[in-house]
CSV table of C-alpha atoms and ligand atoms in Angstrom, one decimal:
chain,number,residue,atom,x,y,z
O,146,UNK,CA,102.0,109.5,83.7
O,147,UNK,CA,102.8,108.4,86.9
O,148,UNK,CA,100.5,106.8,89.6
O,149,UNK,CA,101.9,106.7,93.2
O,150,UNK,CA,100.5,104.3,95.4
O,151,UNK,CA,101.7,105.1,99.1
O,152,UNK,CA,102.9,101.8,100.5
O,153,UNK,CA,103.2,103.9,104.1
O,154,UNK,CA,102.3,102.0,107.4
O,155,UNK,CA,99.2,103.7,107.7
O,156,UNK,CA,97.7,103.3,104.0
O,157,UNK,CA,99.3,99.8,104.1
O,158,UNK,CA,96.3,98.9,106.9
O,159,UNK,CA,94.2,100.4,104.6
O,160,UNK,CA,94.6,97.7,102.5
O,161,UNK,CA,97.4,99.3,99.8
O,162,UNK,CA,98.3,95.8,98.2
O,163,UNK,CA,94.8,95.3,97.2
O,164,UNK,CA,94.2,98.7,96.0
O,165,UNK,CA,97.5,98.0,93.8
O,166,UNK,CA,96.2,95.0,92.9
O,167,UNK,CA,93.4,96.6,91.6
O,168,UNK,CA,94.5,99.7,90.0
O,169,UNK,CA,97.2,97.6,87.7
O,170,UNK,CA,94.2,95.4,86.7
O,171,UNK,CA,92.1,98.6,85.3
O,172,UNK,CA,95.4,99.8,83.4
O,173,UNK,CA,95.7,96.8,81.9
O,174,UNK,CA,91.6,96.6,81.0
O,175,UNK,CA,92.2,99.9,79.8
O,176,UNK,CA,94.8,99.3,77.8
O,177,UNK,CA,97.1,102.2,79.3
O,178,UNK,CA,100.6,99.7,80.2
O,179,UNK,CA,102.2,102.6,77.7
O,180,UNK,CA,100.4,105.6,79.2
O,181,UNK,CA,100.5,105.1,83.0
O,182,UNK,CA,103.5,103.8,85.6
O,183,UNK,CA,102.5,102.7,88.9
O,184,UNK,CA,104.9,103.4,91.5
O,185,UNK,CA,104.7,102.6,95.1
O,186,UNK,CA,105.6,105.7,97.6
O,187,UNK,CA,106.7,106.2,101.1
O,188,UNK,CA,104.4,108.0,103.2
O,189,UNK,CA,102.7,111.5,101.9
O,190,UNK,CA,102.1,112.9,104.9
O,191,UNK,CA,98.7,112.2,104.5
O,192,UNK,CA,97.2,109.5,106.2
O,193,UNK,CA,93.6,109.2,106.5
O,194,UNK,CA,91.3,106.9,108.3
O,195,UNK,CA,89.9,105.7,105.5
O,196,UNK,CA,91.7,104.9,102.3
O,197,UNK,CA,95.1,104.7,100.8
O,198,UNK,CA,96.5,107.7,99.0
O,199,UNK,CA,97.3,107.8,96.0
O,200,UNK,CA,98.9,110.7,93.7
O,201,UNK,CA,98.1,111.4,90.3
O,202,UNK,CA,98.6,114.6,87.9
O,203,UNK,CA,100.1,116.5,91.3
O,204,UNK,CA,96.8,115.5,93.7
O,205,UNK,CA,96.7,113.4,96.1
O,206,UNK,CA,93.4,111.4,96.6
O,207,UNK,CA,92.3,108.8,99.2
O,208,UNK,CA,90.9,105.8,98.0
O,209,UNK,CA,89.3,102.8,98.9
O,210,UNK,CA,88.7,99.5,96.8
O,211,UNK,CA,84.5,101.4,96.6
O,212,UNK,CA,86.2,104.4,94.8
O,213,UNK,CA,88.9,103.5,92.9
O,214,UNK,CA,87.5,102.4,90.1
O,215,UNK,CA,85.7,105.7,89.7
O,216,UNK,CA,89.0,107.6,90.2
O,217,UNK,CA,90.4,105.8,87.7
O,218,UNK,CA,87.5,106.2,85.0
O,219,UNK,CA,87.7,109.8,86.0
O,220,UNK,CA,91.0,110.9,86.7
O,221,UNK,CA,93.3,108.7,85.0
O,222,UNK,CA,91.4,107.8,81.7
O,223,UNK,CA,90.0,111.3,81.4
O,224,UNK,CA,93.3,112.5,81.8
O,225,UNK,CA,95.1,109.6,79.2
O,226,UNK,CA,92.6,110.6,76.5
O,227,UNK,CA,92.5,114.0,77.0
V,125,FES,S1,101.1,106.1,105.3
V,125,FES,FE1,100.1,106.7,103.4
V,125,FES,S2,100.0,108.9,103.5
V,125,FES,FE2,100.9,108.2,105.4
């Protein structure tokens, strides 16, 4: 499964690195290296004010370093279990 961080201008103020960061630290904790690839992408066409996007199983969500643990728990475990 593939996890696309965008690595736009916009998302990038929105602190992308960090989210990154983040997001490969639950995949390891979660033991999903097999399951889940995390790609960085050019802009969605999405930009918010809040949050960097991120697309996942054909949605795109906006997150921020206060949600993305739950989207992961969610969404991506949910979905790796399932
Ligand atoms: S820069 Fe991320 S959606 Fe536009």
């Amino acid at each position: 499964m593939d996890l696309m961080v965008c690595v736009g201008s916009s998302c990038h103020l929105q602190h992308s690195r960090e989210l990154i960061d983040r997001l490969k630290a639950l995949i390891l904790e979660n033991n999903l290296e097999d399951k889940v690839e995390l790609k960085g992408s050019f802009c969605m066409g999405q930009c918010a004010e809040q949050g960097v996007c991120v697309r996942f199983d054909d949605q795109v969500y906006s997150l921020t370093m206060d949600t993305v643990d739950g989207f992961f728990q969610d969404k991506v475990v949910a979905k790796a279990k399932s």
